[in-house]
Protein backbone atom coordinates (compact mmCIF):
# COMPACT_ATOMS: atom_id res chain seq x y z
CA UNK A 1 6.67 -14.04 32.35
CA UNK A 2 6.17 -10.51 34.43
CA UNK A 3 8.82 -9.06 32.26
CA UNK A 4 7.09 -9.96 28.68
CA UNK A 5 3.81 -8.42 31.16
CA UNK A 6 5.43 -5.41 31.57
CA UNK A 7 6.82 -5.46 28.11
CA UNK A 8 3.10 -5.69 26.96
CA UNK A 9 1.92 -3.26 29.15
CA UNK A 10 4.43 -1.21 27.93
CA UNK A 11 3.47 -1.12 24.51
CA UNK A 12 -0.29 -0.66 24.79
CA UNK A 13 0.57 2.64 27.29
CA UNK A 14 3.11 3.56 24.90
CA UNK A 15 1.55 2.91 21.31
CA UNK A 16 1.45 6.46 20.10
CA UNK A 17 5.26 6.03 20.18
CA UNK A 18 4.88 4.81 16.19
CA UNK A 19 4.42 8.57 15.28
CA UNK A 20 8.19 8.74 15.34
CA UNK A 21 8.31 7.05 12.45
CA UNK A 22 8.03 10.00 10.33
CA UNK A 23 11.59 10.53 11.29
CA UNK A 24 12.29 7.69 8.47
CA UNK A 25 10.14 9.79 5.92
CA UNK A 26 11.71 13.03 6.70
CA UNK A 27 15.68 11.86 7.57
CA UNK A 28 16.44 10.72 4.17
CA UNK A 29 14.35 12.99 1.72
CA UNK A 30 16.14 16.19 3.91
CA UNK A 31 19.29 14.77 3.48
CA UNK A 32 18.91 14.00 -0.44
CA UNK A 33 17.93 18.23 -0.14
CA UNK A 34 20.96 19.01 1.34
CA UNK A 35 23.14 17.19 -0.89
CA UNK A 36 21.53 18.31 -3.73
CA UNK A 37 20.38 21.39 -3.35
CA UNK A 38 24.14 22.99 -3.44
CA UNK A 39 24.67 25.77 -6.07
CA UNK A 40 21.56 26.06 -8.02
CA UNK A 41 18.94 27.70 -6.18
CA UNK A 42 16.31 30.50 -5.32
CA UNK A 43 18.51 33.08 -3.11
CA UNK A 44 15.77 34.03 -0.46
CA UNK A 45 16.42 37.24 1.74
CA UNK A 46 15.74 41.01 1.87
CA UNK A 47 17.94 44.44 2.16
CA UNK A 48 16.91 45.06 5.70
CA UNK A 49 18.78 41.15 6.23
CA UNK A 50 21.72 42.90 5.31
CA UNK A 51 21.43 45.59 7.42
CA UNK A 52 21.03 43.63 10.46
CA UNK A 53 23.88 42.74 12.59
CA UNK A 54 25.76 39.29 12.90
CA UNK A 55 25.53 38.25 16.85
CA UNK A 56 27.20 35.31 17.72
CA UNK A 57 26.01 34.65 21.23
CA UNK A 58 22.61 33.85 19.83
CA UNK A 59 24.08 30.21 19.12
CA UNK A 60 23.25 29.51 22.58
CA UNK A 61 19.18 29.74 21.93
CA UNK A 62 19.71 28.50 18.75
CA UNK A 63 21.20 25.27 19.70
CA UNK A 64 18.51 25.09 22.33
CA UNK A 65 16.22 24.28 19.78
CA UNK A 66 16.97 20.93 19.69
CA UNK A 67 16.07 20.31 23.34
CA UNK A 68 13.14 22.64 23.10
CA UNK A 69 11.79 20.77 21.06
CA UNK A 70 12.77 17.38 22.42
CA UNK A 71 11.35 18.28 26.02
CA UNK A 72 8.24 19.72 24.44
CA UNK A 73 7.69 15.96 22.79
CA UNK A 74 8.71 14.27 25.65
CA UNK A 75 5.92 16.51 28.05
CA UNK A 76 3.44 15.54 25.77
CA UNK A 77 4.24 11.99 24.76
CA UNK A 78 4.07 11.31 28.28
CA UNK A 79 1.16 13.30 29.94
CA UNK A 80 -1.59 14.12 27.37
CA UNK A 81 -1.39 11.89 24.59
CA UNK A 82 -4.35 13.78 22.56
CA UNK A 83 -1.59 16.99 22.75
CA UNK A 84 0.58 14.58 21.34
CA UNK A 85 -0.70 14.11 18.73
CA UNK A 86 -2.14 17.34 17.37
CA UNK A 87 1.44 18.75 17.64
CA UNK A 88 2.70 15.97 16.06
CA UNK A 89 0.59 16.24 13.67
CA UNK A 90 0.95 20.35 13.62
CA UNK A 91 4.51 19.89 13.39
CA UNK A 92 4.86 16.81 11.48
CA UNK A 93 2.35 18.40 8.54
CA UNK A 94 4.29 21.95 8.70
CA UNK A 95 8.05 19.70 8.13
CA UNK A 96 6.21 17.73 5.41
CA UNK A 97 5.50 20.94 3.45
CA UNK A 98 8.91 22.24 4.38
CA UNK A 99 10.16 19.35 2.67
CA UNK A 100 7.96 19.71 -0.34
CA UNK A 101 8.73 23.69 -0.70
CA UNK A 102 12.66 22.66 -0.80
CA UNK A 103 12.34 20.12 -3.59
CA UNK A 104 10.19 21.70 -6.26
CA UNK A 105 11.45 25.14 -4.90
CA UNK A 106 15.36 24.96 -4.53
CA UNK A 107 16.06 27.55 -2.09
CA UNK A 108 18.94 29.18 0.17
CA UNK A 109 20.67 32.41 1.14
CA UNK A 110 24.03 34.14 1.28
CA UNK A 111 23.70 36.33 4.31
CA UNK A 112 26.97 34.38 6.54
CA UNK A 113 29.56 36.56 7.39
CA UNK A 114 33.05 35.46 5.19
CA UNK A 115 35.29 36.95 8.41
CA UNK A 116 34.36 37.33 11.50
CA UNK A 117 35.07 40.47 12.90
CA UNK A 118 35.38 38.54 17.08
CA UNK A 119 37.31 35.28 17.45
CA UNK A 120 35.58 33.80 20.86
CA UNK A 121 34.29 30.54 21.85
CA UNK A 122 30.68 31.54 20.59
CA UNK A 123 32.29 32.18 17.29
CA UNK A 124 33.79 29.02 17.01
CA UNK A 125 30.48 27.16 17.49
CA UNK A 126 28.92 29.11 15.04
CA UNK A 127 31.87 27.97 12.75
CA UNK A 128 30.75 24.50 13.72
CA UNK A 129 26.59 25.31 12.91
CA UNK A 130 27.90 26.36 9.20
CA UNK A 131 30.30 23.44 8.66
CA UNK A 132 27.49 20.88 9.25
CA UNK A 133 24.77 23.04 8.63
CA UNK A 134 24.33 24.20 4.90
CA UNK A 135 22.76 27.18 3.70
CA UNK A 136 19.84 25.99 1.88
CA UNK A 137 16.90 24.87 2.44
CA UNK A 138 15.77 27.56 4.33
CA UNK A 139 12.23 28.67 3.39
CA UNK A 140 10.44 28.26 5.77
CA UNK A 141 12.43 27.96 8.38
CA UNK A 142 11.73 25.27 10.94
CA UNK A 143 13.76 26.73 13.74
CA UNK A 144 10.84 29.50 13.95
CA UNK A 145 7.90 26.99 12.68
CA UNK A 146 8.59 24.48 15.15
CA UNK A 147 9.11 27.03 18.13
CA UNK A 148 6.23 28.69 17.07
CA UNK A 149 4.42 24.90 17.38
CA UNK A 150 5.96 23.95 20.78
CA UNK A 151 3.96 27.66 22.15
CA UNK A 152 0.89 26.47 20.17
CA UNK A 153 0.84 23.13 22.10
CA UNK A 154 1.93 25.14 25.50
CA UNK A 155 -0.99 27.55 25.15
CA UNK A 156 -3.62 25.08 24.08
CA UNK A 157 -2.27 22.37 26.59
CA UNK A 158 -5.51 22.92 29.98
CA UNK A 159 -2.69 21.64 32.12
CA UNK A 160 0.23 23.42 31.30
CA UNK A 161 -2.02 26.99 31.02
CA UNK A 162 -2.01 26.78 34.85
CA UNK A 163 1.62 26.87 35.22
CA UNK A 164 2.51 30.39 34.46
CA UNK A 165 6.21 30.33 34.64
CA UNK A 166 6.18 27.52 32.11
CA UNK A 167 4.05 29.29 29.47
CA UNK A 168 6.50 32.31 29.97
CA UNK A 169 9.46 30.41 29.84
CA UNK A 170 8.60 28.31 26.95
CA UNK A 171 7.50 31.90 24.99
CA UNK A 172 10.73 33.85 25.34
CA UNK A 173 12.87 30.98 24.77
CA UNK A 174 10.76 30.55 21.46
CA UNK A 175 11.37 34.37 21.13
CA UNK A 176 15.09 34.12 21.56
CA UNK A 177 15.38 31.25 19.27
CA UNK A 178 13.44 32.70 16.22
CA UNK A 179 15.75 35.95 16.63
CA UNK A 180 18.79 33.63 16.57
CA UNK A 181 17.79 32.36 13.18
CA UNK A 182 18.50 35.98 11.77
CA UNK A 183 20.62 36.91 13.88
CA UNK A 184 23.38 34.33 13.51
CA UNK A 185 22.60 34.95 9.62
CA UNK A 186 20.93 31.48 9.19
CA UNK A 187 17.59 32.72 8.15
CA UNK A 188 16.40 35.78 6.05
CA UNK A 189 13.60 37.38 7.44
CA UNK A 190 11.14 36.03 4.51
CA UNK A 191 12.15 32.42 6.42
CA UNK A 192 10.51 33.48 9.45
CA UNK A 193 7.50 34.87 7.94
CA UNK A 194 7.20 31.99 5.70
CA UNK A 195 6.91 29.64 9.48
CA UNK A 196 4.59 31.55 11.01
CA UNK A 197 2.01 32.00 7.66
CA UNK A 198 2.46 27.86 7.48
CA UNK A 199 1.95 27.76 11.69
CA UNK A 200 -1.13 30.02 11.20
CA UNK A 201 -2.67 28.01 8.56
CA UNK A 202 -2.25 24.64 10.47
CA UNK A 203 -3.39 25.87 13.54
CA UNK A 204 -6.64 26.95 12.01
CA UNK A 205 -6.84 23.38 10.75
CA UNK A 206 -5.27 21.05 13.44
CA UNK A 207 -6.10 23.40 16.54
CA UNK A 208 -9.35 25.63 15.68
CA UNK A 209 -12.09 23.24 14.57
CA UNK A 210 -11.19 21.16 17.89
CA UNK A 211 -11.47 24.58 19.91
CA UNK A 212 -14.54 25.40 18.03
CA UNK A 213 -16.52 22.13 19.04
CA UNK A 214 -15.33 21.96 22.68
CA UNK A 215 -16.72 26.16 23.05
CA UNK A 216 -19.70 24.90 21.51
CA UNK A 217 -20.24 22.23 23.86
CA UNK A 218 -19.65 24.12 26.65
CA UNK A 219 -22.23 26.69 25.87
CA UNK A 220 -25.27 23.40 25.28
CA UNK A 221 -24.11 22.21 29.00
CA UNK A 222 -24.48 25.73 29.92
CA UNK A 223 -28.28 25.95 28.06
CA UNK A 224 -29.50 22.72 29.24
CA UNK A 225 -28.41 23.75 32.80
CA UNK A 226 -30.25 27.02 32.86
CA UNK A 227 -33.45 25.27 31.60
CA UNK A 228 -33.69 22.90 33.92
């Protein structure tokens, strides 16, 4: 009996948790993408891609992503479930577009190196990112969307604004990782300012109208303090 208790109790802290069910929306309609979207398809990238250089110890910020982004969830899902849910739903929105873009828009690049010109353990996972990685689906990239989301919830978050450290931390790892995304040659630059057009147009519709009513507020309690 206390077990199914806790078990209830559980699920009534915990019922935001059913936002991760996008993760059955989005799973199988990116994987269709990626074994679809193959040969045909938009090349999107720029001269100045070419010209920048290939550097393979950028895998290590770029597979930080993934717990970047998990931790960020995790922070939020736990501590300040109205955060939760506007970056889920900043996120969430941005990945559903993504999606969206990569089916009516078949997209991809050919910027990856064919040699290698250093044969080190950094190299090899990079080797590993292409073999189970493709190279489509690219515009926009969510590697710099999604970062650029996590520093949107960080910076809007009243809790985590007082922990300095943190908001620094979470901005140059978000720094490192977009730079990885060119700089291992998995993203043209047009990617990354496809993310953060889509993460400025969300944020003025998931983010600013909130922002807008809470300054408003605060400047009626202000008023109807000075008149009284």
């Amino acid at each position: 009996m206390k077990q199914k208790n806790r078990f209830t109790e559980l699920l009534k802290r915990y019922k935001h948790a059913w936002v991760f069910l996008y993760i059955l929306i989005y799973m199988p309609w990116f994987l269709y993408l990626e074994k679809h979207v193959t040969t045909n398809y938009y090349v999107i990238q720029t001269r100045f891609d070419q010209h920048l250089p290939f550097i393979e110890y950028f895998i290590i910020p770029y597979l930080m992503w993934f717990a970047f982004i998990a931790a960020a969830f995790l922070y939020f899902f736990l501590t300040d479930v109205p955060g939760f849910y506007r970056m889920a739903k900043f996120m969430f929105t941005g990945m559903t577009v993504f999606l969206i873009i990569s089916t009516v828009f078949p997209n991809g690049q050919d910027l990856r190196p064919v040699v290698f010109e250093s044969d080190n353990i950094f190299v090899d996972m990079v080797r590993m990112l292409y073999r189970a990685d493709t190279c489509t689906n690219v515009f926009p990239s969510l590697h710099v969307f999604n970062s650029l989301g996590v520093c949107v919830a960080v910076h809007e978050s009243e809790a985590l604004k007082r922990h300095r450290g943190v908001c620094a931390g979470t901005y140059i790892l978000a720094a490192l990782i977009i730079l990885a995304t060119v700089f291992l040659k998995q993203h043209s630059v047009l990617d990354g300012i496809g993310a953060a057009f889509m993460a400025y147009v969300l944020y003025q519709l998931v983010y600013a109208p909130q922002k807008k009513s809470a300054l408003q507020y605060t400047k009626q309690k202000r008023a109807l303090a000075q008149n009284k």
